[in-house]
Amino acid sequence: MAGHADRRFRMNSTDTSVVNDTASPTPDRSSSDGSALPPEGLSKVERAKAELCGLDLAPRLAELAAAGWESLDEATLTIRLKWLGIFFRPVTPGRFMVRLRLPNGVLLADQLELLADAVDRCGEHGSADITTRQNLQLRGLLLEDMPPLLEGMERVGLTSRQSGHDNPRNITGNPLAGLDPEELIDTRPLVAAIQARLLADDGPRNLPRKFNVAVGGAPDSFLLHNDLAFLPAPHPQDPAAPLGFTVMVGGFFSAQRNELAVPLGLWLRPDQLPDFTLALLRHYDAHGNRVQRNKSRLMYLIDGLGLAAYRDAVVAAYRELAGASAQAPLPHDGRHLVVRPPRDGLGFQPQKQAGLHWAGLHVPMGRLDAASMLELARLARAYGSGELRLTEAQNVLIVNVPADRLAALGAEPLLARFRLEPGALQAEAVSCTGSRYCSFALIPTKRTAQTVIDELERRLELPEAVRSHWTGCPNACGQPYMGQIGLMGAKARQDGQMVEAAKIFLGGRLDSDPQLAELHGKAVPLSELPDVLEGLLVERFGARRRAAP
Ligand code: SRM
Ligand code: SF4
């Protein structure tokens, strides 16, 4: 493996070259996109972004890879490369992660094969994770692997652009879009159109912070944890008109504050979503907080302006973008048609197309290796239409399987590992990356979750599935506040020693009366977690202890 973890970075704050040891160009007061540089006193991240946009590294990627990752300045390595979806991992220096964009979680067999091949080339370092945003991350890659991988991805219609850092993240939608007997609106073309609008040349390049967008298409599309969520809603004046969307804004989780999105008070036709999203992001770009990074998510801007003034400003931005003749968003009371917690989608389930089914496979903790990726691609082709879907619960669906092929698919060896009917805790467990690859993690999240859940399923019988969300630190990537049980990595004292522990959160509800889970007691050492959770599952979730064998 190249390099070592504790090398010292050098960074010249006015240096727009990205390789150490090259002469600095003359400092100039304009940024890569021609706008004025921000005033002194801004954070290191804001300065680095203003000096050079990571998107401008794309044509130079081969040159950077040839120079070697150790020659890159800190800002390029840890900030700018994320605009291309390339993540330096301090835990595995020299082995990078690539985060894709998979709009609406749609993935085709030939795309998956290309990604599997890239992971396979990484040997023992290679793996992939399905993420909490219906997305994939590939691990173990060298910087020199990136140019051919990114070119290969482009050939099969994939991109990793703007998937990390201060960018609009993968846009989520109904994982069952187009197949769902309960579908209200097919989210796929809308998600694709929003992504195309945001990634176009006139899209945002330098937001103040990350930005999550999602489009709901079914009664179980819980999406209020996003900065901007479009939820299906009838036309406010004409019940006979096609469904549109009410606009929800300001949802987010962070170490400082957690909020569900609130109604902005606007209703949009589906075709208005791309321009509206871009307009809202332009407003955020211009007015979001660039001084305090922990106060820059959208909800802080809404707080600062007040909801009504914010709404007026966004409508004005939309009219400026779409033209004065475009229909303005309509006033709306925020009522929508999302009323139930998300289905797990597992097992064989009938699609709205007669005779076709999707097969929902449970991928333990969302972790894949090259062989299982290849096998998923093969199964999707052999039994379905060659299409797969990823879910926010980190599982995978093979779609368009004819009824007479279900038995044979069910007998495939991969389905002994990626089960159609996992246990009641396993089925709805979501986990973030954890300490294996993430330097923020306080615990090995995926391994802990898997071990504890296996143990609890040995001990207990549950009347119904319980949704648990595991996260390695307060950043909350595993969405602990959405769990009926949420677990967050922490430290606790045990026998006089500081040990790995988890805080427990209870009561997350994703129905028509949504609520974030709340902290329950002190952090529990991981060694005590099975016993503590067993007690909670018996007391609050109707679990019964199995008789001793
Ligand atoms: Fe996240 C940062 C992983 C979804 C809130 N997140 C990180 C980093 C990039 C930190 C780092 O550089 O190591 C993690 C990369 C670890 C790795 O190697 O995988 C990371 N976040 C993830 C993923 C992979 C977790 C997972 O296992 O699924 C998810 C990738 C989604 C994707 O495909 O784009 C992921 N992160 C989330 C979510 C959930 C969501 O989007 O629904 C959240 C909470 C929702 C939100 O953002 O409002 C989330 N991640 C954060 C935060 C806190 C944000 C904040 O405002 O403070 C950070 C830290 C930051 O941005 O400063 C963070
Ligand atoms: Fe890393 Fe923390 Fe996010 Fe888990 S929650 S992936 S530990 S940043």
XYZ file of C-alpha atoms and ligand atoms in Angstrom:
620
model
C 0.000 0.000 0.000
C 1.326 3.434 -0.905
C 2.201 5.948 1.768
C 1.509 6.103 5.473
C -1.196 7.598 7.624
C 0.588 10.408 9.381
C 2.290 12.220 6.535
C 2.196 15.991 6.903
C 0.313 17.919 4.274
C 1.437 21.241 2.968
C -1.051 23.679 1.672
C -0.601 27.182 0.433
C -3.884 28.962 0.796
C -3.369 30.948 -2.395
C -1.980 28.068 -4.442
C -4.223 26.886 -7.249
C -1.770 24.175 -8.238
C -2.754 20.945 -6.582
C 0.574 19.205 -6.441
C 3.033 19.998 -3.687
C 6.471 21.144 -4.699
C 5.326 23.015 -7.806
C 5.643 26.763 -8.020
C 2.579 28.659 -6.846
C 0.859 30.702 -9.500
C 0.495 34.362 -8.752
C -2.287 34.779 -6.220
C -5.306 36.314 -7.863
C -8.547 37.537 -6.424
C -10.924 35.565 -8.580
C -12.100 32.011 -8.150
C -12.166 29.234 -10.711
C -15.619 30.276 -11.909
C -14.739 33.951 -12.136
C -16.524 35.141 -8.997
C -14.734 37.178 -6.351
C -12.813 35.253 -3.733
C -14.488 35.256 -0.345
C -13.098 37.606 2.273
C -10.430 36.559 4.724
C -11.651 34.791 7.841
C -13.548 32.105 5.983
C -12.956 28.471 6.767
C -10.165 26.479 5.173
C -12.784 24.562 3.210
C -14.339 27.731 1.758
C -10.919 29.082 0.787
C -9.948 25.831 -0.917
C -13.222 25.710 -2.835
C -12.956 29.316 -3.981
C -9.380 28.849 -5.158
C -10.113 25.883 -7.365
C -13.294 23.940 -7.968
C -12.823 20.186 -7.767
C -14.796 19.784 -11.000
C -11.906 21.457 -12.818
C -9.651 18.575 -11.794
C -11.507 16.163 -14.097
C -9.356 16.758 -17.193
C -6.225 16.558 -15.039
C -7.010 13.345 -13.216
C -4.559 11.176 -15.153
C -1.806 13.727 -14.526
C -2.579 13.792 -10.786
C -2.677 10.013 -10.608
C 0.688 9.815 -12.370
C 2.142 12.274 -9.857
C 0.907 10.012 -7.033
C -1.506 10.772 -4.221
C 1.277 11.682 -1.810
C 2.226 14.636 -3.994
C -1.229 16.234 -3.782
C -1.859 19.119 -1.453
C -4.213 18.517 1.442
C -7.101 20.510 0.008
C -7.037 18.570 -3.235
C -6.694 15.221 -1.563
C -9.329 15.651 1.128
C -11.718 18.238 -0.344
C -11.547 18.848 -4.101
C -11.370 15.239 -5.285
C -14.772 14.681 -3.683
C -16.286 16.832 -6.464
C -15.387 13.899 -8.707
C -16.671 11.399 -6.147
C -13.154 10.346 -5.105
C -12.627 10.039 -1.346
C -9.212 9.860 0.308
C -9.584 7.488 3.269
C -7.228 8.337 6.158
C -7.910 4.858 7.583
C -6.611 3.203 4.396
C -4.217 5.814 2.967
C -3.540 5.241 -0.700
C -6.686 3.129 -1.067
C -9.490 5.455 -2.173
C -13.250 5.161 -2.127
C -15.475 6.181 -5.052
C -19.024 7.235 -4.319
C -21.322 7.022 -7.312
C -24.571 8.716 -8.115
C -27.397 6.297 -8.812
C -30.488 8.440 -9.341
C -33.497 6.706 -7.793
C -31.230 3.719 -6.973
C -31.565 2.300 -10.485
C -28.655 0.089 -11.588
C -28.252 -2.045 -14.713
C -26.467 -5.395 -14.928
C -23.767 -4.136 -17.308
C -23.107 -1.176 -15.027
C -22.812 -3.453 -12.012
C -20.414 -5.734 -13.894
C -18.128 -2.832 -14.682
C -18.109 -1.817 -11.016
C -17.560 -5.421 -9.895
C -14.574 -5.654 -12.195
C -13.067 -2.509 -10.650
C -13.571 -3.904 -7.146
C -12.176 -7.282 -8.174
C -8.955 -5.665 -9.387
C -8.404 -4.364 -5.849
C -8.004 -7.919 -4.556
C -8.311 -8.174 -0.778
C -8.800 -4.381 -0.512
C -11.854 -4.355 -2.767
C -15.449 -4.147 -1.579
C -18.568 -2.064 -2.112
C -21.297 -0.705 0.120
C -24.907 0.085 -0.612
C -25.491 3.402 1.110
C -28.381 5.041 2.948
C -28.988 7.142 -0.180
C -29.768 4.224 -2.548
C -26.241 4.459 -3.795
C -22.997 2.511 -4.127
C -19.493 3.177 -2.870
C -16.492 1.225 -4.163
C -13.469 0.676 -1.950
C -9.839 -0.237 -2.210
C -9.034 1.712 -5.387
C -5.703 3.323 -6.170
C -5.598 6.854 -7.543
C -4.289 5.473 -10.837
C -7.407 3.281 -11.086
C -9.590 6.381 -11.238
C -9.164 7.706 -14.785
C -10.022 4.371 -16.461
C -12.806 3.676 -13.960
C -14.443 7.075 -14.421
C -14.170 6.775 -18.204
C -15.645 3.272 -18.091
C -18.473 4.518 -15.893
C -19.256 7.300 -18.326
C -19.455 4.761 -21.176
C -22.144 2.803 -19.329
C -24.063 5.887 -18.224
C -22.740 6.238 -14.676
C -21.172 9.190 -12.915
C -19.658 9.951 -9.531
C -19.636 13.735 -10.001
C -20.574 15.894 -7.021
C -21.387 12.877 -4.853
C -19.473 14.056 -1.794
C -18.688 17.228 0.198
C -20.503 20.515 -0.554
C -22.557 19.143 -3.409
C -26.105 18.066 -4.184
C -25.966 14.382 -3.202
C -27.499 11.349 -4.843
C -31.173 12.080 -5.401
C -33.410 9.405 -3.955
C -36.828 8.252 -5.129
C -39.243 5.377 -4.714
C -37.101 2.222 -5.125
C -40.164 0.509 -6.614
C -40.866 3.270 -9.134
C -42.592 1.974 -12.242
C -43.269 -1.431 -10.656
C -45.181 -0.509 -7.558
C -48.876 -1.445 -7.342
C -49.161 1.377 -4.790
C -47.337 3.933 -6.914
C -48.704 7.475 -6.937
C -46.142 8.982 -9.326
C -43.190 7.376 -11.124
C -40.213 9.150 -9.566
C -37.535 7.888 -12.017
C -37.902 10.493 -14.797
C -38.240 13.273 -12.235
C -35.134 12.260 -10.294
C -33.195 11.869 -13.546
C -34.350 15.295 -14.777
C -33.391 16.998 -11.501
C -29.957 15.359 -11.562
C -29.433 16.417 -15.189
C -30.413 20.013 -14.316
C -28.075 20.139 -11.315
C -25.077 18.531 -13.025
C -25.334 20.686 -16.153
C -22.656 23.327 -16.736
C -24.831 26.064 -15.228
C -25.592 23.955 -12.138
C -24.139 24.623 -8.687
C -20.379 24.154 -8.253
C -19.711 25.564 -4.830
C -22.563 25.214 -2.352
C -22.021 26.255 1.256
C -22.613 22.650 2.398
C -23.948 19.257 1.312
C -27.512 19.210 0.006
C -29.925 16.264 -0.028
C -32.842 16.138 -2.486
C -35.494 13.408 -2.694
C -38.726 12.754 -4.596
C -41.547 10.685 -3.106
C -43.733 8.493 -5.283
C -45.651 6.174 -2.953
C -47.587 6.338 0.350
C -44.464 5.037 2.146
C -41.912 7.498 0.696
C -40.619 8.835 4.010
C -38.179 11.580 3.015
C -38.358 14.286 5.671
C -34.691 13.853 6.569
C -33.740 15.598 3.315
C -32.949 19.289 2.825
C -35.490 19.334 -0.003
C -38.180 16.689 -0.406
C -40.996 16.678 -2.934
C -43.961 14.693 -1.634
C -46.934 13.724 -3.810
C -49.988 15.893 -3.214
C -53.227 16.677 -5.073
C -53.555 19.985 -6.910
C -54.635 22.546 -4.283
C -57.567 23.897 -6.310
C -58.477 21.214 -8.832
C -58.961 17.687 -7.445
C -59.304 16.356 -11.003
C -55.852 17.630 -12.032
C -52.885 15.227 -12.082
C -50.956 14.833 -8.837
C -48.089 17.197 -8.164
C -45.816 17.749 -5.190
C -45.808 19.732 -2.003
C -42.384 21.134 -1.169
C -40.791 20.202 2.173
C -37.575 21.953 3.230
C -34.859 21.945 5.845
C -34.619 18.336 7.021
C -31.179 17.170 8.119
C -29.186 15.245 10.699
C -25.871 16.393 12.097
C -23.817 16.293 15.264
C -25.345 19.631 16.333
C -28.989 19.457 15.369
C -31.571 17.169 13.789
C -34.691 18.340 12.023
C -37.478 16.959 9.903
C -38.322 18.977 6.808
C -41.221 21.436 7.136
C -43.785 22.483 4.515
C -42.608 25.443 2.448
C -46.209 26.130 1.515
C -45.816 25.569 -2.230
C -47.221 23.083 -4.729
C -45.506 22.215 -8.015
C -46.387 20.328 -11.156
C -43.931 17.472 -11.816
C -42.325 19.307 -14.763
C -41.469 22.250 -12.484
C -39.235 20.188 -10.177
C -35.886 20.530 -12.027
C -35.982 24.330 -12.405
C -37.397 24.770 -8.913
C -34.583 22.683 -7.406
C -31.935 24.611 -9.303
C -33.474 27.941 -8.311
C -33.622 26.933 -4.654
C -29.991 25.814 -4.797
C -28.908 29.063 -6.443
C -30.544 30.945 -3.612
C -28.818 28.685 -1.064
C -25.518 29.141 -2.916
C -25.853 32.915 -2.667
C -27.201 33.175 0.877
C -26.115 30.084 2.837
C -23.686 30.496 5.717
C -20.074 30.183 4.532
C -18.479 31.253 7.788
C -19.674 28.607 10.250
C -19.826 25.173 8.619
C -21.880 23.794 11.464
C -24.555 26.428 10.790
C -24.731 26.151 7.034
C -27.327 23.479 6.335
C -30.488 24.815 4.710
C -32.604 24.905 7.884
C -30.313 27.561 9.390
C -30.914 29.798 6.379
C -34.678 29.280 6.707
C -34.457 30.111 10.421
C -32.515 33.265 9.652
C -34.901 34.589 7.018
C -38.140 33.249 8.451
C -40.186 30.710 6.472
C -42.412 33.257 4.681
C -39.520 35.457 3.550
C -37.567 32.370 2.509
C -40.519 31.146 0.453
C -40.842 34.534 -1.283
C -37.134 34.568 -2.059
C -37.206 31.055 -3.532
C -40.277 31.839 -5.630
C -38.500 34.954 -6.939
C -35.418 32.848 -7.766
C -37.650 30.351 -9.570
C -39.348 33.075 -11.615
C -35.996 34.527 -12.549
C -34.784 31.120 -13.748
C -37.947 29.844 -15.412
C -39.001 33.186 -16.915
C -41.783 35.552 -15.941
C -44.250 33.710 -18.174
C -43.729 30.398 -16.321
C -46.518 29.403 -13.970
C -45.561 30.279 -10.404
C -45.657 27.581 -7.718
C -49.113 27.492 -6.137
C -49.732 28.190 -2.453
C -50.234 24.930 -0.526
C -51.061 23.768 2.981
C -48.364 21.081 2.948
C -50.704 18.093 3.171
C -49.396 15.122 1.225
C -50.042 11.481 0.512
C -47.084 9.922 2.347
C -48.649 8.278 5.349
C -46.852 5.006 6.117
C -43.327 3.897 7.069
C -41.306 2.496 4.161
C -41.976 -1.122 3.177
C -38.917 -3.350 3.388
C -39.652 -4.605 -0.158
C -38.060 -7.978 0.627
C -39.111 -11.340 -0.772
C -40.998 -12.035 -3.995
C -43.680 -9.389 -4.510
C -46.071 -8.827 -7.415
C -45.444 -5.792 -9.594
C -48.209 -3.734 -11.113
C -47.384 -5.470 -14.423
C -49.401 -8.714 -14.417
C -47.224 -11.832 -14.132
C -44.070 -9.978 -13.066
C -42.483 -9.800 -9.619
C -39.567 -8.123 -7.956
C -37.250 -10.125 -5.720
C -36.140 -8.135 -2.672
C -32.824 -9.525 -1.400
C -31.455 -8.638 2.003
C -27.775 -7.666 1.799
C -26.365 -7.898 5.337
C -25.316 -4.352 6.298
C -25.269 -3.441 2.608
C -21.758 -4.852 2.112
C -20.848 -6.466 -1.216
C -17.749 -8.099 -2.641
C -16.822 -8.402 -6.307
C -18.143 -11.947 -6.589
C -21.556 -11.094 -5.159
C -21.800 -8.026 -7.413
C -21.117 -10.159 -10.467
C -23.594 -12.746 -9.312
C -26.286 -10.111 -8.761
C -25.718 -8.862 -12.305
C -25.984 -12.401 -13.659
C -29.198 -13.106 -11.723
C -30.760 -9.827 -12.879
C -30.126 -10.826 -16.498
C -30.975 -14.508 -16.176
C -34.244 -14.064 -14.282
C -35.324 -10.460 -14.763
C -34.840 -7.677 -17.292
C -31.249 -6.972 -16.284
C -32.265 -4.143 -13.957
C -31.681 -3.811 -10.219
C -32.767 -1.269 -7.646
C -30.974 -0.231 -4.458
C -32.925 0.818 -1.383
C -32.184 3.278 1.390
C -32.326 0.276 3.723
C -29.165 -0.900 1.880
C -30.834 -3.832 0.133
C -31.166 -4.797 -3.532
C -34.147 -5.662 -5.717
C -34.036 -7.749 -8.906
C -36.995 -6.597 -10.976
C -39.269 -7.876 -13.742
C -39.017 -11.561 -12.844
C -41.746 -13.687 -14.499
C -43.822 -15.775 -12.083
C -42.571 -19.053 -13.563
C -38.940 -18.123 -12.838
C -39.382 -17.370 -9.148
C -38.748 -20.891 -7.866
C -35.511 -21.237 -9.801
C -34.327 -17.799 -8.666
C -35.158 -18.710 -5.079
C -32.922 -21.791 -5.357
C -29.842 -19.810 -6.489
C -26.939 -20.157 -4.005
C -26.537 -16.364 -3.585
C -29.999 -16.230 -2.034
C -28.797 -18.343 0.883
C -26.597 -15.350 1.753
C -28.760 -12.501 0.479
C -32.011 -13.860 1.848
C -35.548 -13.187 0.671
C -36.864 -13.564 4.208
C -34.254 -12.499 6.756
C -34.948 -12.409 10.489
C -37.175 -9.736 11.993
C -34.234 -7.637 13.179
C -31.950 -8.313 10.262
C -34.581 -7.287 7.706
C -34.740 -3.661 8.778
C -31.214 -3.036 10.058
C -29.317 -0.170 8.471
C -25.696 0.593 9.272
C -23.183 3.281 8.369
C -19.610 2.513 7.349
C -17.949 2.515 10.752
C -14.311 2.377 11.806
C -13.144 -0.055 9.149
C -13.029 2.833 6.655
C -14.316 5.997 8.344
C -12.001 8.073 10.505
C -14.908 9.664 12.425
C -16.211 6.326 13.669
C -16.148 5.500 17.353
C -17.103 1.868 16.749
C -16.947 -0.731 13.964
C -20.585 -0.114 13.125
C -21.364 -2.768 10.535
C -19.571 -5.562 12.396
C -21.159 -4.567 15.720
C -24.632 -4.375 14.218
C -24.275 -7.755 12.529
C -22.937 -9.499 15.644
C -25.495 -8.011 18.019
C -28.422 -8.688 15.693
C -27.337 -12.287 15.093
C -27.134 -12.773 18.851
C -30.552 -11.174 19.485
C -32.175 -13.270 16.777
C -30.745 -16.379 18.465
C -32.231 -15.301 21.789
C -35.583 -13.834 20.760
C -38.701 -14.355 18.695
C -40.253 -11.112 17.455
C -43.879 -10.662 16.437
C -42.861 -8.219 13.692
C -39.822 -6.551 12.175
C -38.121 -3.829 14.215
C -36.238 -1.123 12.338
C -32.804 -0.470 13.827
C -30.447 2.212 12.502
C -26.782 1.952 13.494
C -24.344 4.818 13.155
C -20.718 5.134 14.176
C -20.656 8.765 15.355
C -22.930 11.786 15.821
C -22.793 12.645 12.099
C -25.695 10.190 11.863
C -25.078 8.770 8.384
C -26.900 5.607 9.515
C -29.953 7.785 10.350
C -30.267 6.684 14.016
C -33.121 9.120 14.632
C -35.249 7.262 12.095
C -34.977 3.937 13.897
C -37.551 2.400 16.173
C -34.221 1.687 17.795
C -31.262 3.901 16.911
C -27.697 3.130 17.941
C -24.854 5.638 17.864
C -21.177 4.884 18.461
C -19.834 6.392 21.691
C -17.360 5.760 24.488
C -18.244 4.641 28.014
C -16.400 3.726 31.184
C -16.409 0.050 32.085
C -14.374 -1.322 34.987
C -12.379 1.896 35.079
C -11.489 1.726 31.368
C -12.872 3.724 28.427
C -14.439 1.236 26.027
C -16.405 1.242 22.794
C -20.078 1.844 23.473
C -23.362 2.843 21.880
C -25.997 5.406 22.778
C -29.506 4.063 22.328
C -32.307 6.123 20.802
C -35.933 5.011 20.835
C -39.167 5.964 19.175
C -38.370 7.027 15.627
C -41.632 7.110 13.628
C -41.857 7.409 9.864
C -45.640 7.469 9.511
C -48.194 10.260 9.148
C -47.154 11.573 12.573
C -43.371 11.410 12.105
C -41.008 11.717 15.043
C -37.286 11.502 15.567
C -36.004 8.882 17.995
C -34.896 10.231 21.371
C -31.925 9.395 23.552
C -32.593 6.615 26.046
C -30.200 6.562 28.995
C -26.424 6.507 29.021
C -24.060 4.964 26.485
C -23.888 1.193 26.868
C -20.550 -0.663 26.491
C -20.738 -2.845 23.381
C -20.200 -5.993 25.448
C -23.429 -5.196 27.350
C -25.439 -4.193 24.305
C -27.061 -7.573 23.553
C -28.423 -7.845 27.107
C -29.698 -4.262 27.183
C -31.346 -4.535 23.762
C -32.852 -7.893 24.676
C -34.552 -6.242 27.642
C -35.861 -3.380 25.500
C -37.133 -5.700 22.784
C -39.021 -7.789 25.345
C -40.457 -4.788 27.226
C -41.350 -2.553 24.303
C -41.561 -4.614 21.124
C -43.314 -7.784 22.312
C -40.276 -10.061 21.820
C -40.389 -13.480 23.486
C -37.304 -15.249 24.780
C -36.706 -18.552 22.985
C -36.573 -21.637 25.145
C -33.014 -22.765 25.871
C -31.992 -25.511 23.387
Fe -22.539 10.657 5.716
C -19.775 12.446 6.329
C -20.673 8.073 4.877
C -25.283 9.258 4.377
C -24.491 12.892 7.476
N -20.544 10.404 5.593
C -19.579 11.311 5.884
C -18.217 10.773 5.456
C -17.966 11.300 4.076
C -17.092 11.188 6.391
C -15.738 10.775 5.871
O -15.147 11.500 5.064
O -15.266 9.702 6.254
C -18.494 9.250 5.482
C -17.697 8.401 4.529
C -17.353 7.069 5.185
C -17.057 5.991 4.201
O -15.872 5.719 3.926
O -18.006 5.359 3.743
C -19.985 9.225 5.283
N -22.877 9.049 4.715
C -22.001 8.028 4.558
C -22.677 6.803 3.979
C -21.762 5.974 3.069
C -23.216 5.940 5.147
C -23.652 4.562 4.720
O -22.964 3.606 5.105
O -24.641 4.432 4.000
C -23.882 7.461 3.280
C -23.594 7.876 1.869
C -24.841 8.346 1.169
C -24.625 8.626 -0.290
O -24.659 7.678 -1.076
O -24.452 9.792 -0.662
C -24.052 8.694 4.164
N -24.514 11.061 5.844
C -25.487 10.288 5.294
C -26.763 10.664 5.809
C -28.094 9.962 5.516
C -28.843 10.511 4.364
O -28.297 11.219 3.495
O -30.023 10.207 4.311
C -26.534 11.699 6.698
C -27.582 12.407 7.592
C -28.532 13.184 6.773
C -28.012 14.535 6.414
O -26.980 14.656 5.750
O -28.661 15.513 6.778
C -25.118 11.941 6.708
N -22.192 12.451 6.725
C -23.125 13.154 7.418
C -22.480 14.249 8.065
C -23.155 15.328 8.954
C -23.688 16.419 8.098
C -23.845 17.727 8.822
O -24.617 18.580 8.355
O -23.157 17.964 9.826
C -21.105 14.151 7.755
C -19.986 15.088 8.210
C -19.974 16.358 7.429
O -20.577 16.498 6.365
O -19.283 17.264 7.918
C -20.973 13.013 6.926
Fe -18.466 7.754 9.485
Fe -19.848 8.789 11.481
Fe -20.870 8.753 9.025
Fe -20.650 6.488 10.342
S -21.918 8.211 10.979
S -20.032 6.840 8.208
S -18.832 6.800 11.505
S -19.116 9.892 9.649
